[in-house]
Structures are given as structure tokens and as C-alpha cells.
mmCIF file of C-alpha atoms in Angstrom:
data_model
loop_
_atom_site.group_PDB
_atom_site.id
_atom_site.type_symbol
_atom_site.label_atom_id
_atom_site.label_comp_id
_atom_site.label_asym_id
_atom_site.label_seq_id
_atom_site.Cartn_x
_atom_site.Cartn_y
_atom_site.Cartn_z
ATOM 1 C CA UNK E 39 30.961 3.172 27.913
ATOM 2 C CA UNK E 40 31.687 5.314 24.839
ATOM 3 C CA UNK E 41 34.665 7.597 25.494
ATOM 4 C CA UNK E 42 36.274 8.092 22.088
ATOM 5 C CA UNK E 43 35.263 9.084 18.580
ATOM 6 C CA UNK E 44 37.114 7.415 15.721
ATOM 7 C CA UNK E 45 37.305 9.843 12.798
ATOM 8 C CA UNK E 46 38.616 8.999 9.353
ATOM 9 C CA UNK E 47 38.534 10.938 6.092
ATOM 10 C CA UNK E 48 40.642 8.948 3.687
ATOM 11 C CA UNK E 49 43.431 8.670 6.259
ATOM 12 C CA UNK E 50 44.026 6.365 9.234
ATOM 13 C CA UNK E 51 41.353 6.934 11.861
ATOM 14 C CA UNK E 52 42.096 9.439 14.601
ATOM 15 C CA UNK E 53 41.183 8.438 18.147
ATOM 16 C CA UNK E 54 39.388 11.549 19.423
ATOM 17 C CA UNK E 55 38.580 11.637 23.174
ATOM 18 C CA UNK E 56 35.047 12.740 24.002
ATOM 19 C CA UNK E 57 34.434 15.544 26.537
ATOM 20 C CA UNK E 58 34.026 14.253 30.098
ATOM 21 C CA UNK E 59 30.552 15.792 30.397
ATOM 22 C CA UNK E 60 29.415 13.808 27.365
ATOM 23 C CA UNK E 61 31.035 10.611 28.634
ATOM 24 C CA UNK E 62 29.102 10.981 31.894
ATOM 25 C CA UNK E 63 25.839 11.559 30.014
ATOM 26 C CA UNK E 64 26.343 8.489 27.837
ATOM 27 C CA UNK E 65 27.040 6.417 30.953
ATOM 28 C CA UNK E 66 23.489 7.193 32.128
ATOM 29 C CA UNK E 67 21.701 7.171 28.764
ATOM 30 C CA UNK E 68 23.382 5.106 26.027
ATOM 31 C CA UNK E 69 23.816 6.734 22.608
ATOM 32 C CA UNK E 70 21.297 5.833 19.913
ATOM 33 C CA UNK E 71 23.269 6.917 16.873
ATOM 34 C CA UNK E 72 26.235 8.920 15.562
ATOM 35 C CA UNK E 73 25.617 11.259 12.610
ATOM 36 C CA UNK E 74 27.966 13.208 10.375
ATOM 37 C CA UNK E 75 26.248 16.539 9.864
ATOM 38 C CA UNK E 76 28.665 18.494 7.692
ATOM 39 C CA UNK E 77 28.800 19.179 3.986
ATOM 40 C CA UNK E 78 31.878 18.861 1.811
ATOM 41 C CA UNK E 79 32.974 22.469 2.314
ATOM 42 C CA UNK E 80 32.785 22.571 6.116
ATOM 43 C CA UNK E 81 34.898 21.246 8.987
ATOM 44 C CA UNK E 82 33.820 17.943 10.608
ATOM 45 C CA UNK E 83 30.673 18.265 12.720
ATOM 46 C CA UNK E 84 29.161 15.226 14.416
ATOM 47 C CA UNK E 85 25.892 14.612 16.248
ATOM 48 C CA UNK E 86 25.542 12.060 19.044
ATOM 49 C CA UNK E 87 22.107 11.648 20.567
ATOM 50 C CA UNK E 88 20.365 9.710 23.314
ATOM 51 C CA UNK E 89 16.663 9.314 24.066
ATOM 52 C CA UNK E 90 16.610 12.724 25.782
ATOM 53 C CA UNK E 91 19.657 14.707 24.629
ATOM 54 C CA UNK E 92 21.361 15.933 21.452
ATOM 55 C CA UNK E 93 25.096 16.702 21.284
ATOM 56 C CA UNK E 94 26.955 18.498 18.496
ATOM 57 C CA UNK E 95 30.719 17.951 18.356
ATOM 58 C CA UNK E 96 33.068 20.041 16.246
ATOM 59 C CA UNK E 97 36.353 18.235 15.648
ATOM 60 C CA UNK E 98 39.593 20.189 15.379
ATOM 61 C CA UNK E 99 42.513 20.021 12.945
ATOM 62 C CA UNK E 100 43.826 16.548 12.210
ATOM 63 C CA UNK E 101 40.741 15.265 14.071
ATOM 64 C CA UNK E 102 42.646 14.789 17.328
ATOM 65 C CA UNK E 103 40.399 16.743 19.658
ATOM 66 C CA UNK E 104 36.845 18.033 20.103
ATOM 67 C CA UNK E 105 37.034 21.843 19.990
ATOM 68 C CA UNK E 106 33.337 22.443 20.647
ATOM 69 C CA UNK E 107 30.600 20.479 22.426
ATOM 70 C CA UNK E 108 27.078 21.909 22.601
ATOM 71 C CA UNK E 109 23.571 20.693 23.453
ATOM 72 C CA UNK E 110 21.519 22.900 21.120
ATOM 73 C CA UNK E 111 18.140 21.403 22.018
ATOM 74 C CA UNK E 112 18.592 21.172 25.779
ATOM 75 C CA UNK E 113 16.073 23.891 26.713
ATOM 76 C CA UNK E 114 13.525 22.541 24.216
ATOM 77 C CA UNK E 115 13.788 18.887 25.242
ATOM 78 C CA UNK E 116 13.367 19.780 28.927
ATOM 79 C CA UNK E 117 9.827 21.000 28.168
ATOM 80 C CA UNK E 118 8.741 17.666 26.659
ATOM 81 C CA UNK E 119 6.552 15.283 28.703
ATOM 82 C CA UNK E 120 8.550 12.699 30.637
ATOM 83 C CA UNK E 121 6.887 9.969 28.570
ATOM 84 C CA UNK E 122 8.252 11.445 25.315
ATOM 85 C CA UNK E 123 11.663 10.543 23.923
ATOM 86 C CA UNK E 124 13.774 10.999 20.808
ATOM 87 C CA UNK E 125 13.045 8.271 18.278
ATOM 88 C CA UNK E 126 15.306 9.308 15.431
ATOM 89 C CA UNK E 127 17.435 12.224 14.263
ATOM 90 C CA UNK E 128 17.982 12.760 10.557
ATOM 91 C CA UNK E 129 20.353 15.116 8.762
ATOM 92 C CA UNK E 130 20.049 16.203 5.127
ATOM 93 C CA UNK E 131 23.683 17.334 4.996
ATOM 94 C CA UNK E 132 25.026 14.100 3.533
ATOM 95 C CA UNK E 133 22.257 13.664 0.960
ATOM 96 C CA UNK E 134 23.422 13.649 -2.646
ATOM 97 C CA UNK E 135 21.014 16.132 -4.192
ATOM 98 C CA UNK E 136 20.959 19.558 -5.833
ATOM 99 C CA UNK E 137 20.392 21.195 -2.431
ATOM 100 C CA UNK E 138 23.296 22.356 -0.240
ATOM 101 C CA UNK E 139 22.385 22.261 3.464
ATOM 102 C CA UNK E 140 24.298 24.173 6.170
ATOM 103 C CA UNK E 141 26.243 22.060 8.705
ATOM 104 C CA UNK E 142 24.211 21.179 11.778
ATOM 105 C CA UNK E 143 20.868 20.898 9.993
ATOM 106 C CA UNK E 144 18.875 18.304 11.942
ATOM 107 C CA UNK E 145 15.373 16.861 12.019
ATOM 108 C CA UNK E 146 14.505 15.513 15.481
ATOM 109 C CA UNK E 147 11.594 13.063 15.676
ATOM 110 C CA UNK E 148 9.877 12.738 19.066
ATOM 111 C CA UNK E 149 7.812 9.692 20.052
ATOM 112 C CA UNK E 150 4.634 11.769 20.532
ATOM 113 C CA UNK E 151 4.735 12.938 16.912
ATOM 114 C CA UNK E 152 6.484 16.259 17.404
ATOM 115 C CA UNK E 153 9.102 17.159 14.805
ATOM 116 C CA UNK E 154 11.822 19.670 15.687
ATOM 117 C CA UNK E 155 14.181 21.294 13.204
ATOM 118 C CA UNK E 156 17.597 22.503 14.336
ATOM 119 C CA UNK E 157 18.963 25.169 12.000
ATOM 120 C CA UNK E 158 22.620 26.066 11.519
ATOM 121 C CA UNK E 159 22.171 29.361 13.401
ATOM 122 C CA UNK E 160 20.865 27.613 16.525
ATOM 123 C CA UNK E 161 17.193 28.393 15.900
ATOM 124 C CA UNK E 162 14.729 25.592 16.748
ATOM 125 C CA UNK E 163 11.426 25.389 14.877
ATOM 126 C CA UNK E 164 8.489 22.976 15.189
ATOM 127 C CA UNK E 165 6.914 22.310 11.775
ATOM 128 C CA UNK E 166 4.827 19.437 13.179
ATOM 129 C CA UNK E 167 3.371 19.282 16.700
ATOM 130 C CA UNK E 168 2.113 16.201 18.527
ATOM 131 C CA UNK E 169 -1.681 16.767 18.091
ATOM 132 C CA UNK E 170 -1.370 16.475 14.301
ATOM 133 C CA UNK E 171 -0.418 12.786 14.504
ATOM 134 C CA UNK E 172 -2.788 10.728 16.615
ATOM 135 C CA UNK E 173 -2.808 7.262 15.043
ATOM 136 C CA UNK E 174 -0.357 5.303 17.178
ATOM 137 C CA UNK E 175 3.080 6.127 18.534
ATOM 138 C CA UNK E 176 5.709 7.376 16.108
ATOM 139 C CA UNK E 177 8.372 4.725 15.472
ATOM 140 C CA UNK E 178 10.553 5.941 12.594
ATOM 141 C CA UNK E 179 11.032 8.492 9.813
ATOM 142 C CA UNK E 180 13.022 9.153 6.674
ATOM 143 C CA UNK E 181 13.844 12.234 4.635
ATOM 144 C CA UNK E 182 12.351 12.529 1.173
ATOM 145 C CA UNK E 183 12.612 15.090 -1.610
ATOM 146 C CA UNK E 184 12.062 18.390 0.270
ATOM 147 C CA UNK E 185 10.077 16.598 2.967
ATOM 148 C CA UNK E 186 9.851 13.719 5.413
ATOM 149 C CA UNK E 187 7.772 10.567 5.857
ATOM 150 C CA UNK E 188 6.831 9.462 9.377
ATOM 151 C CA UNK E 189 5.852 5.909 10.341
ATOM 152 C CA UNK E 190 3.544 5.159 13.297
ATOM 153 C CA UNK E 191 3.047 1.933 15.236
ATOM 154 C CA UNK E 192 -0.380 1.510 13.612
ATOM 155 C CA UNK E 193 1.242 1.280 10.186
ATOM 156 C CA UNK E 194 0.189 4.735 8.987
ATOM 157 C CA UNK E 195 2.681 6.829 7.031
ATOM 158 C CA UNK E 196 2.402 10.607 7.362
ATOM 159 C CA UNK E 197 4.131 12.841 4.858
ATOM 160 C CA UNK E 198 5.147 16.445 5.480
ATOM 161 C CA UNK E 199 6.330 18.795 2.770
ATOM 162 C CA UNK E 200 8.056 21.122 2.297
ATOM 163 C CA UNK E 201 10.585 20.886 5.126
ATOM 164 C CA UNK E 202 13.345 23.471 4.747
ATOM 165 C CA UNK E 203 16.345 24.521 6.821
ATOM 166 C CA UNK E 204 17.449 28.126 7.090
ATOM 167 C CA UNK E 205 20.411 28.901 4.858
ATOM 168 C CA UNK E 206 19.806 26.030 2.433
ATOM 169 C CA UNK E 207 20.746 26.664 -1.181
ATOM 170 C CA UNK E 208 17.865 25.360 -3.286
ATOM 171 C CA UNK E 209 17.674 25.625 -7.095
ATOM 172 C CA UNK E 210 14.835 27.858 -8.299
ATOM 173 C CA UNK E 211 13.431 25.157 -10.568
ATOM 174 C CA UNK E 212 13.028 22.816 -7.593
ATOM 175 C CA UNK E 213 11.019 25.370 -5.598
ATOM 176 C CA UNK E 214 8.740 26.122 -8.543
ATOM 177 C CA UNK E 215 8.181 22.407 -9.145
ATOM 178 C CA UNK E 216 7.233 21.832 -5.491
ATOM 179 C CA UNK E 217 4.843 24.811 -5.387
ATOM 180 C CA UNK E 218 3.122 23.563 -8.516
ATOM 181 C CA UNK E 219 2.722 20.116 -6.943
ATOM 182 C CA UNK E 220 1.190 21.590 -3.768
ATOM 183 C CA UNK E 221 -1.237 23.691 -5.840
ATOM 184 C CA UNK E 222 -2.373 20.567 -7.685
ATOM 185 C CA UNK E 223 -2.890 18.630 -4.444
ATOM 186 C CA UNK E 224 -4.840 21.511 -2.890
ATOM 187 C CA UNK E 225 -7.071 21.811 -5.979
ATOM 188 C CA UNK E 226 -7.761 18.068 -5.842
ATOM 189 C CA UNK E 227 -8.709 18.220 -2.149
ATOM 190 C CA UNK E 228 -11.005 21.171 -2.763
ATOM 191 C CA UNK E 229 -12.726 19.374 -5.646
ATOM 192 C CA UNK E 230 -13.414 16.386 -3.385
ATOM 193 C CA UNK E 231 -14.803 18.722 -0.755
ATOM 194 C CA UNK E 232 -17.187 20.271 -3.293
ATOM 195 C CA UNK E 233 -18.387 16.816 -4.323
ATOM 196 C CA UNK E 234 -19.227 16.086 -0.684
ATOM 197 C CA UNK E 235 -20.965 19.472 -0.363
ATOM 198 C CA UNK E 236 -18.637 20.477 2.483
ATOM 199 C CA UNK E 237 -15.456 22.537 2.592
ATOM 200 C CA UNK E 238 -13.429 22.666 5.764
ATOM 201 C CA UNK E 239 -10.796 25.348 5.233
ATOM 202 C CA UNK E 240 -8.727 24.413 8.290
ATOM 203 C CA UNK E 241 -8.507 20.760 7.238
ATOM 204 C CA UNK E 242 -7.600 21.719 3.679
ATOM 205 C CA UNK E 243 -4.771 23.924 4.924
ATOM 206 C CA UNK E 244 -3.465 21.179 7.214
ATOM 207 C CA UNK E 245 -3.618 18.375 4.656
ATOM 208 C CA UNK E 246 -1.788 20.478 2.086
ATOM 209 C CA UNK E 247 1.306 20.257 4.279
ATOM 210 C CA UNK E 248 0.710 16.980 6.129
ATOM 211 C CA UNK E 249 -0.961 14.301 4.019
ATOM 212 C CA UNK E 250 -1.769 11.083 5.827
ATOM 213 C CA UNK E 251 -1.081 7.913 3.901
ATOM 214 C CA UNK E 252 0.650 9.531 0.915
ATOM 215 C CA UNK E 253 3.384 7.216 -0.427
ATOM 216 C CA UNK E 254 6.904 8.727 -0.427
ATOM 217 C CA UNK E 255 7.175 8.555 -4.222
ATOM 218 C CA UNK E 256 4.339 11.062 -4.530
ATOM 219 C CA UNK E 257 6.386 13.755 -2.734
#
């Protein structure tokens, strides 16, 4: 079983013992992945997750001990159906882009299609809920430019944009560019609706933020 975290930042790796409570959890549910969820200006912060739990580990000076171990999504994950599980967790913190994300920013993808965002201040938001994705079970996801693409078992790709974390530093030009793109997509959808002699306002609002089948390069 996993009991240590090997941490290296240009120096020989430090063998960091994991908290006993986490070791016991991983003995029951094996870890899926280890993520580094810090930016260049912050202290090391790691995320270890299983199919039903998320653990944030703050590593101390010289990376020899874990000074903080939290389960920020524990109360949220308990409310999920027993059949649901974590498929993937993504972090934008290590992306090389013009955006600076706060440490601990996470996107949690659930098998029923729910997407949870963990913000640096501990707030959990749900930009996408399970009923919005009904074409097969969710199997994977990736972050895109100010958004995310979600793959289902039926082969459909759902795109959601914008996805933002509290405290992110985003250049003004990038926000204006994204708003202009959304306005263009909404105008196009409305023009199609007029051609069909039907306008469904609720569908138009939904598709403007979650567009089924849109290729990632169009984000």
C-alpha cells in the first residue's frame, strides 16, 4: 500500500510519510492519481484521490513532512448516489497559459456527469449537474481554453465554457474574446431556431454554456 510521497523540485527526492488516516483510506480504496496543484509562487500542494475521496496534502519545508491533510469534498461526495464515483480530477494550476490559478483549484468529474469545482477558499460549486449529460456514462475529460471537454461511453463529447475558479487572474483581453465568442454562438443558435419557426429559450441558454459535440478547437 502507498505510505510515502516522493517529492522532488530540482533536488534529490524527499521521502515524505503520508498521514496514517490517508494510508488506511488508500488500503481500502486504491489511489487513482497524484496531482500537483500549486503554482510557481506557492508552497507544494498535492492532491491524491480515490473513486470516492479527495485528499489535499500541504508539504512542509524541505518536503520532509505533510503539515496539512484535508478532505475538502467529503461532505459533498457523501451525498452522491452509491453507484456514482470519481472518474477524473483535473487541475489548471500547472497549465502554461496567461491565466494564474490559485493553489488547490480542482475540477472533479463524476461518473454520472456531475462536475464539481473546488476553489482555493474551500467553496464547492457545481457548474454541470448529472441531468445535463444523458448520452452514456462519463469516462474522461480534459481542460481546454477557459473550459472543459467531457467524453461519454457513447462517444459523444460535451464542451462546457467558461469554467472559472475563484481568485483566478485572467487577462482582460481573454475575457472579452470569450464573451464575443459566446455571443456569436448564441446568435447562430437563435438564427437556426428562427429558421425552424421555433425558439426554445431554456434550450438556447443551456446550449450556450454546454454544447454537445463541439470539437475542443472551437472553444
